[in-house]
Tab-separated table of C-alpha atoms in Angstrom:
chain	number	residue	atom	x	y	z
A	19	MET	CA	-96.334	145.852	147.490
A	20	GLN	CA	-93.458	147.653	145.672
A	21	THR	CA	-93.157	146.989	141.957
A	22	THR	CA	-89.705	146.076	140.737
A	23	MET	CA	-89.241	148.306	137.651
A	24	ILE	CA	-86.016	146.547	136.465
A	25	GLU	CA	-84.594	143.274	137.539
A	26	THR	CA	-81.838	141.222	135.842
A	27	ARG	CA	-80.307	137.943	136.701
A	28	ALA	CA	-76.858	137.106	135.744
A	29	LEU	CA	-77.020	139.437	132.697
A	30	THR	CA	-73.936	138.964	130.455
A	31	ARG	CA	-72.795	140.124	127.265
A	32	ARG	CA	-69.468	139.517	125.499
A	33	PHE	CA	-67.726	141.193	122.606
A	34	LYS	CA	-65.333	138.531	120.994
A	35	ASP	CA	-62.745	138.049	123.861
A	36	ARG	CA	-63.886	140.833	126.169
A	37	LEU	CA	-66.731	140.384	128.751
A	38	ALA	CA	-68.528	143.744	128.708
A	39	VAL	CA	-71.194	142.816	131.164
A	40	ASP	CA	-70.440	140.032	133.608
A	41	ALA	CA	-73.494	138.347	135.253
A	42	VAL	CA	-75.036	141.647	136.383
A	43	ASN	CA	-77.748	141.273	138.903
A	44	LEU	CA	-79.815	144.727	139.045
A	45	TRP	CA	-82.863	145.445	141.181
A	46	VAL	CA	-84.352	148.873	140.537
A	47	PRO	CA	-87.450	149.639	142.839
A	48	SER	CA	-90.137	151.987	141.690
A	49	ALA	CA	-90.678	155.816	142.119
A	50	GLY	CA	-87.117	156.837	142.819
A	51	ILE	CA	-83.977	157.555	140.824
A	52	TYR	CA	-81.432	154.796	140.304
A	53	GLY	CA	-77.835	156.096	139.492
A	54	PHE	CA	-75.889	153.412	137.459
A	55	LEU	CA	-72.227	154.654	137.896
A	56	GLY	CA	-69.085	153.650	136.355
A	57	PRO	CA	-66.138	154.862	134.312
A	58	ASN	CA	-66.269	154.936	130.598
A	59	GLY	CA	-66.212	151.433	129.192
A	60	ALA	CA	-67.505	149.904	132.508
A	61	GLY	CA	-70.607	148.199	130.712
A	62	LYS	CA	-73.254	150.974	131.495
A	63	THR	CA	-74.380	151.582	127.970
A	64	THR	CA	-74.126	148.002	126.899
A	65	THR	CA	-76.453	147.104	129.929
A	66	ILE	CA	-78.897	149.880	128.982
A	67	ARG	CA	-79.026	148.704	125.268
A	68	MET	CA	-79.935	145.207	126.534
A	69	LEU	CA	-82.688	146.609	128.887
A	70	LEU	CA	-84.145	148.259	125.953
A	71	GLY	CA	-84.062	145.332	123.507
A	72	LEU	CA	-81.532	146.968	121.363
A	73	MET	CA	-79.000	144.221	121.952
A	74	ARG	CA	-79.298	140.674	123.034
A	75	PRO	CA	-77.702	139.198	125.953
A	76	ASP	CA	-75.482	136.191	125.655
A	77	ALA	CA	-76.800	134.792	128.986
A	78	GLY	CA	-79.280	135.921	131.671
A	79	ASP	CA	-82.767	137.264	132.094
A	80	ILE	CA	-84.246	140.822	132.212
A	81	CYS	CA	-87.580	141.736	133.753
A	82	LEU	CA	-89.438	145.070	133.607
A	83	PHE	CA	-92.224	145.736	135.918
A	84	ASP	CA	-92.072	142.314	137.198
A	85	THR	CA	-92.499	140.752	133.781
A	86	PRO	CA	-89.965	138.942	131.497
A	87	LEU	CA	-88.691	141.040	128.608
A	88	ALA	CA	-88.406	138.000	126.355
A	89	GLY	CA	-91.755	137.440	124.806
A	90	ASN	CA	-93.088	140.787	126.015
A	91	ARG	CA	-90.915	143.144	124.419
A	92	GLN	CA	-93.454	145.333	122.669
A	93	GLY	CA	-95.965	145.744	125.192
A	94	LEU	CA	-93.237	146.257	128.073
A	95	LEU	CA	-91.239	148.909	126.090
A	96	GLN	CA	-94.380	151.101	125.403
A	97	ARG	CA	-94.235	151.724	129.093
A	98	VAL	CA	-90.529	152.818	128.933
A	99	GLY	CA	-89.097	156.224	127.711
A	100	ALA	CA	-85.457	156.366	126.912
A	101	LEU	CA	-82.640	158.944	125.957
A	102	VAL	CA	-79.578	157.139	124.986
A	103	GLU	CA	-76.622	159.563	124.515
A	104	THR	CA	-77.526	162.375	122.050
A	105	PRO	CA	-81.171	162.765	121.090
A	106	SER	CA	-82.085	162.564	117.378
A	107	LEU	CA	-83.533	165.527	116.422
A	108	TYR	CA	-84.609	167.501	113.275
A	109	PRO	CA	-82.698	170.778	113.577
A	110	HIS	CA	-84.709	172.452	110.633
A	111	LEU	CA	-88.062	171.833	112.441
A	112	THR	CA	-89.339	173.656	115.645
A	113	GLY	CA	-89.324	171.772	119.016
A	114	ARG	CA	-93.003	171.407	118.720
A	115	GLU	CA	-92.753	169.764	115.307
A	116	ASN	CA	-89.986	167.469	116.545
A	117	LEU	CA	-92.516	166.307	119.266
A	118	GLU	CA	-95.284	166.024	116.412
A	119	VAL	CA	-93.251	163.626	114.488
A	120	THR	CA	-92.846	161.230	117.226
A	121	ARG	CA	-96.420	161.862	118.471
A	122	ARG	CA	-97.785	160.646	115.068
A	123	LEU	CA	-95.251	157.421	115.233
A	124	LEU	CA	-96.626	156.580	118.740
A	125	GLY	CA	-100.134	157.201	117.971
A	126	ALA	CA	-100.422	159.493	120.996
A	127	ALA	CA	-102.926	162.316	121.885
A	128	ARG	CA	-101.919	165.612	120.710
A	129	ASN	CA	-102.341	167.203	124.047
A	130	LEU	CA	-99.435	165.134	125.305
A	131	ILE	CA	-97.288	167.408	123.402
A	132	ASP	CA	-98.077	170.470	125.559
A	133	ARG	CA	-97.734	168.177	128.634
A	134	ALA	CA	-93.960	167.182	127.647
A	135	LEU	CA	-93.217	170.680	126.958
A	136	ASP	CA	-94.280	171.992	130.210
A	137	ILE	CA	-92.544	169.228	132.075
A	138	VAL	CA	-89.270	170.120	130.495
A	139	LYS	CA	-89.906	173.892	130.675
A	140	LEU	CA	-89.574	174.387	126.934
A	141	THR	CA	-93.229	175.683	126.292
A	142	ALA	CA	-92.012	179.278	125.627
A	143	ASP	CA	-89.577	178.081	122.955
A	144	ALA	CA	-91.501	175.409	121.242
A	145	SER	CA	-91.942	177.423	118.263
A	146	ARG	CA	-88.172	178.019	117.648
A	147	CYS	CA	-86.091	175.896	115.171
A	148	VAL	CA	-84.015	173.470	117.005
A	149	ARG	CA	-80.870	174.580	115.358
A	150	GLU	CA	-81.223	177.686	117.560
A	151	TYR	CA	-81.424	175.663	120.673
A	152	SER	CA	-78.463	175.408	123.223
A	153	LEU	CA	-77.218	171.807	123.776
A	154	GLY	CA	-79.067	171.987	127.289
A	155	MET	CA	-82.357	172.816	125.533
A	156	ARG	CA	-81.719	170.045	122.858
A	157	GLN	CA	-81.163	167.505	125.762
A	158	ARG	CA	-84.472	168.642	127.482
A	159	LEU	CA	-86.237	168.297	124.168
A	160	GLY	CA	-84.776	164.765	123.917
A	161	LEU	CA	-86.348	164.063	127.373
A	162	ALA	CA	-89.586	165.396	126.242
A	163	LEU	CA	-89.648	163.030	123.492
A	164	ALA	CA	-88.925	160.289	125.883
A	165	LEU	CA	-91.809	161.535	128.191
A	166	LEU	CA	-94.382	161.735	125.371
A	167	ASN	CA	-95.676	158.252	125.572
A	168	GLN	CA	-96.313	158.932	129.467
A	169	PRO	CA	-93.783	156.157	130.560
A	170	LYS	CA	-93.473	154.807	134.011
A	171	LEU	CA	-89.886	153.983	133.605
A	172	LEU	CA	-87.333	156.500	132.210
A	173	ILE	CA	-83.933	155.069	131.000
A	174	LEU	CA	-81.124	157.799	130.488
A	175	ASP	CA	-77.742	157.215	129.401
A	176	GLU	CA	-75.400	160.158	130.225
A	177	PRO	CA	-78.068	162.732	129.926
A	178	THR	CA	-75.799	165.602	131.141
A	179	ASN	CA	-72.993	164.511	128.731
A	180	GLY	CA	-71.303	167.788	127.191
A	181	LEU	CA	-73.449	170.153	129.039
A	182	ASP	CA	-72.129	173.422	130.650
A	183	PRO	CA	-72.663	173.951	134.377
A	184	ALA	CA	-75.956	175.767	133.854
A	185	GLY	CA	-77.252	172.995	131.698
A	186	ILE	CA	-76.339	170.277	133.997
A	187	HIS	CA	-77.956	172.318	136.837
A	188	GLU	CA	-81.388	172.533	134.829
A	189	MET	CA	-81.153	168.823	134.087
A	190	ARG	CA	-80.583	168.003	137.676
A	191	ASP	CA	-83.663	170.010	139.001
A	192	LEU	CA	-85.820	168.364	136.212
A	193	LEU	CA	-84.781	164.904	136.924
A	194	ARG	CA	-85.254	165.276	140.739
A	195	ARG	CA	-88.872	166.451	140.065
A	196	LEU	CA	-89.884	163.537	137.900
A	197	PRO	CA	-90.510	160.948	140.719
A	198	VAL	CA	-92.231	163.443	142.818
A	199	GLU	CA	-94.400	164.884	140.467
A	200	LEU	CA	-95.026	162.244	137.912
A	201	GLY	CA	-94.491	159.118	139.896
A	202	LEU	CA	-91.722	158.078	137.491
A	203	THR	CA	-88.754	155.760	137.982
A	204	VAL	CA	-85.661	157.002	136.583
A	205	PHE	CA	-82.784	154.650	135.693
A	206	LEU	CA	-79.759	156.977	135.121
A	207	SER	CA	-76.260	156.064	133.953
A	208	SER	CA	-73.690	158.622	134.388
A	209	HIS	CA	-69.861	159.126	135.201
A	210	LEU	CA	-70.647	162.367	137.041
A	211	LEU	CA	-70.710	161.214	140.571
A	212	SER	CA	-71.148	164.484	142.356
A	213	GLU	CA	-74.383	165.165	140.351
A	214	VAL	CA	-75.701	161.629	140.939
A	215	GLU	CA	-75.104	162.001	144.650
A	216	GLN	CA	-77.449	165.067	144.878
A	217	ILE	CA	-80.378	163.186	143.285
A	218	ALA	CA	-80.201	159.439	143.547
A	219	SER	CA	-82.225	157.227	145.904
A	220	HIS	CA	-80.362	154.135	145.028
A	221	ILE	CA	-76.951	153.433	143.426
A	222	GLY	CA	-75.300	150.591	141.556
A	223	ILE	CA	-71.663	150.812	140.754
A	224	ILE	CA	-70.359	148.754	137.819
A	225	HIS	CA	-66.740	148.399	137.038
A	226	ALA	CA	-65.072	146.192	134.123
A	227	GLY	CA	-68.443	144.641	133.559
A	228	ARG	CA	-69.060	143.761	137.374
A	229	LEU	CA	-71.671	145.067	139.854
A	230	LEU	CA	-69.430	146.063	142.766
A	231	PHE	CA	-72.407	147.441	144.853
A	232	GLN	CA	-76.069	148.144	144.814
A	233	GLY	CA	-78.205	149.766	147.412
A	234	THR	CA	-79.096	153.142	148.882
A	235	LEU	CA	-76.237	155.847	149.269
A	236	THR	CA	-76.831	155.386	153.163
A	237	GLU	CA	-76.021	151.851	152.845
A	238	LEU	CA	-73.001	152.373	150.735
A	239	GLN	CA	-71.597	154.995	153.228
A	240	ALA	CA	-72.197	152.730	156.026
A	241	GLN	CA	-69.814	150.266	154.443
A	242	GLN	CA	-67.145	152.826	154.653
A	243	GLN	CA	-65.419	154.414	157.607
A	244	ALA	CA	-65.591	158.088	158.057
A	245	GLN	CA	-62.409	160.249	157.971
A	246	LEU	CA	-61.203	162.293	160.725
A	247	THR	CA	-59.374	165.459	159.293
A	248	ILE	CA	-56.734	166.797	161.979
A	249	GLY	CA	-54.885	170.159	162.108
A	250	VAL	CA	-51.818	170.202	164.277
A	251	THR	CA	-49.014	172.610	164.827
A	252	ALA	CA	-46.374	169.851	164.218
A	253	PRO	CA	-47.738	167.464	161.572
A	254	GLU	CA	-44.427	165.455	161.339
A	255	ARG	CA	-44.413	164.886	165.073
A	256	ALA	CA	-48.117	164.105	165.050
A	257	VAL	CA	-47.670	161.432	162.211
A	258	GLN	CA	-44.859	159.689	164.179
A	259	CYS	CA	-46.889	159.847	167.350
A	260	LEU	CA	-50.200	158.440	165.841
A	261	ALA	CA	-48.182	155.779	163.787
A	262	LYS	CA	-46.469	154.513	167.009
A	263	ALA	CA	-49.901	154.294	168.597
A	264	GLY	CA	-50.937	151.854	165.793
A	265	TRP	CA	-53.073	154.358	163.742
A	266	ALA	CA	-52.765	154.403	159.979
A	267	VAL	CA	-52.366	158.145	159.131
A	268	GLN	CA	-51.922	160.150	155.921
A	269	GLN	CA	-50.587	163.624	155.511
A	270	ARG	CA	-51.976	165.897	153.010
A	271	ALA	CA	-50.059	168.467	150.967
A	272	ASP	CA	-51.481	171.222	152.995
A	273	GLY	CA	-50.438	169.496	156.202
A	274	MET	CA	-53.604	168.255	157.592
A	275	LEU	CA	-53.794	164.691	158.778
A	276	ILE	CA	-56.294	161.949	157.568
A	277	VAL	CA	-57.197	159.114	159.872
A	278	ALA	CA	-59.916	156.650	159.437
A	279	ALA	CA	-62.381	157.267	162.331
A	280	ALA	CA	-64.868	154.437	163.094
A	281	SER	CA	-66.848	156.604	165.789
A	282	PRO	CA	-66.838	159.882	167.518
A	283	ALA	CA	-65.122	158.360	170.559
A	284	VAL	CA	-62.086	157.997	168.327
A	285	SER	CA	-61.922	161.773	167.942
A	286	ALA	CA	-61.501	162.323	171.446
A	287	GLN	CA	-59.084	159.618	171.883
A	288	LEU	CA	-56.835	161.008	169.207
A	289	ASN	CA	-57.122	164.441	170.426
A	290	HIS	CA	-56.080	163.479	174.017
A	291	LEU	CA	-53.246	161.427	172.486
A	292	LEU	CA	-51.845	164.354	170.742
A	293	VAL	CA	-52.256	166.972	173.440
A	294	SER	CA	-50.535	164.674	175.959
A	295	GLN	CA	-47.590	164.621	173.657
A	296	GLY	CA	-47.432	168.465	173.591
A	297	ILE	CA	-48.921	168.800	170.160
A	298	GLU	CA	-51.416	171.616	169.741
A	299	VAL	CA	-54.747	170.710	167.820
A	300	PHE	CA	-56.353	173.439	166.021
A	301	HIS	CA	-58.646	171.386	163.756
A	302	LEU	CA	-60.697	168.439	164.451
A	303	ALA	CA	-63.571	167.123	162.059
A	304	ARG	CA	-64.977	163.882	161.431
A	305	THR	CA	-66.505	163.669	157.711
A	306	GLN	CA	-68.122	161.107	155.728
A	307	LEU	CA	-66.616	159.906	152.496
A	308	SER	CA	-68.159	161.459	149.400
A	309	LEU	CA	-69.718	159.090	146.775
A	310	GLU	CA	-66.636	159.955	144.618
A	311	ASP	CA	-64.214	159.009	147.251
A	312	ILE	CA	-66.115	155.808	147.783
A	313	PHE	CA	-66.404	154.976	144.081
A	314	LEU	CA	-62.467	155.555	143.535
A	315	ALA	CA	-61.798	153.241	146.645
A	316	LEU	CA	-64.037	150.599	145.262
A	317	THR	CA	-62.771	150.677	141.823
A	318	ASP	CA	-59.147	151.208	142.306
A	319	GLY	CA	-59.195	148.281	144.691
A	320	LYS	CA	-60.836	146.032	142.044
A	321	ALA	CA	-58.281	147.196	139.497
A	322	SER	CA	-55.432	146.090	141.806
A	323	GLU	CA	-57.038	142.928	142.492
A	324	ARG	CA	-57.252	142.210	138.730
A	325	SER	CA	-53.722	143.343	138.148
A	326	ALA	CA	-52.383	140.848	140.753
A	327	LEU	CA	-54.271	137.907	139.160
């Protein structure tokens, strides 16, 4: 039976007159990467702080490893590693010495330092002062600190924030390895949708404190129609032709046409319609919406609904 690593029921937190987290029901299964997505101010960090016991919810329940957090906080959080925003490091100490400080606080075995350094690929730089580290190396050292207690659950808040493309690539590859090599479950908050799309097995989308979607990327894409991109010799005539036939069509700045396509059969139908009207079709491609496209469609729609209230 699959363990539920994180489960929340109607988790709620308010700051004065602002509802930061609005009755959120999370379900995070084991041994995967759960991408917790949302724009800045959506409620991601507030949710994470409540999961880590750093902030009390105003209402709702939190369970970690199928066990209520309330009344079991110390024991449960010993099995959790966390990196929330920028890691707290001592720049005048080496990477290894930073890990040694945390190891003593945890009462962990000495050999776990070498293990953590190896996981994040910092063994060769362990004797260098942290002040000499790049931002990407500091983030990896922060991750090593989070891995020092051999957690079963790793909670990360914007771990690629501020990194250059090379640093983002390093972090992406590292996170992708953790569930496979260590059996870890990673709960990852981010606003970099293209990055999460490449590594996440499950996705939760939060906006204005509300959880809009939760499930696999495949399930999310199944809720959205694919797009048909059409290249024609006479785009204005094609738009009129398709609109007259009842199709909702958009024309891009480059002249390409976009139509929602429910099935491959639609492609043949539209191609036949255009050609029968003397409009030559030189490009016809059916593509699935990206995570970013779907995210923007979901959040823009919710923003419009709230504006109308």
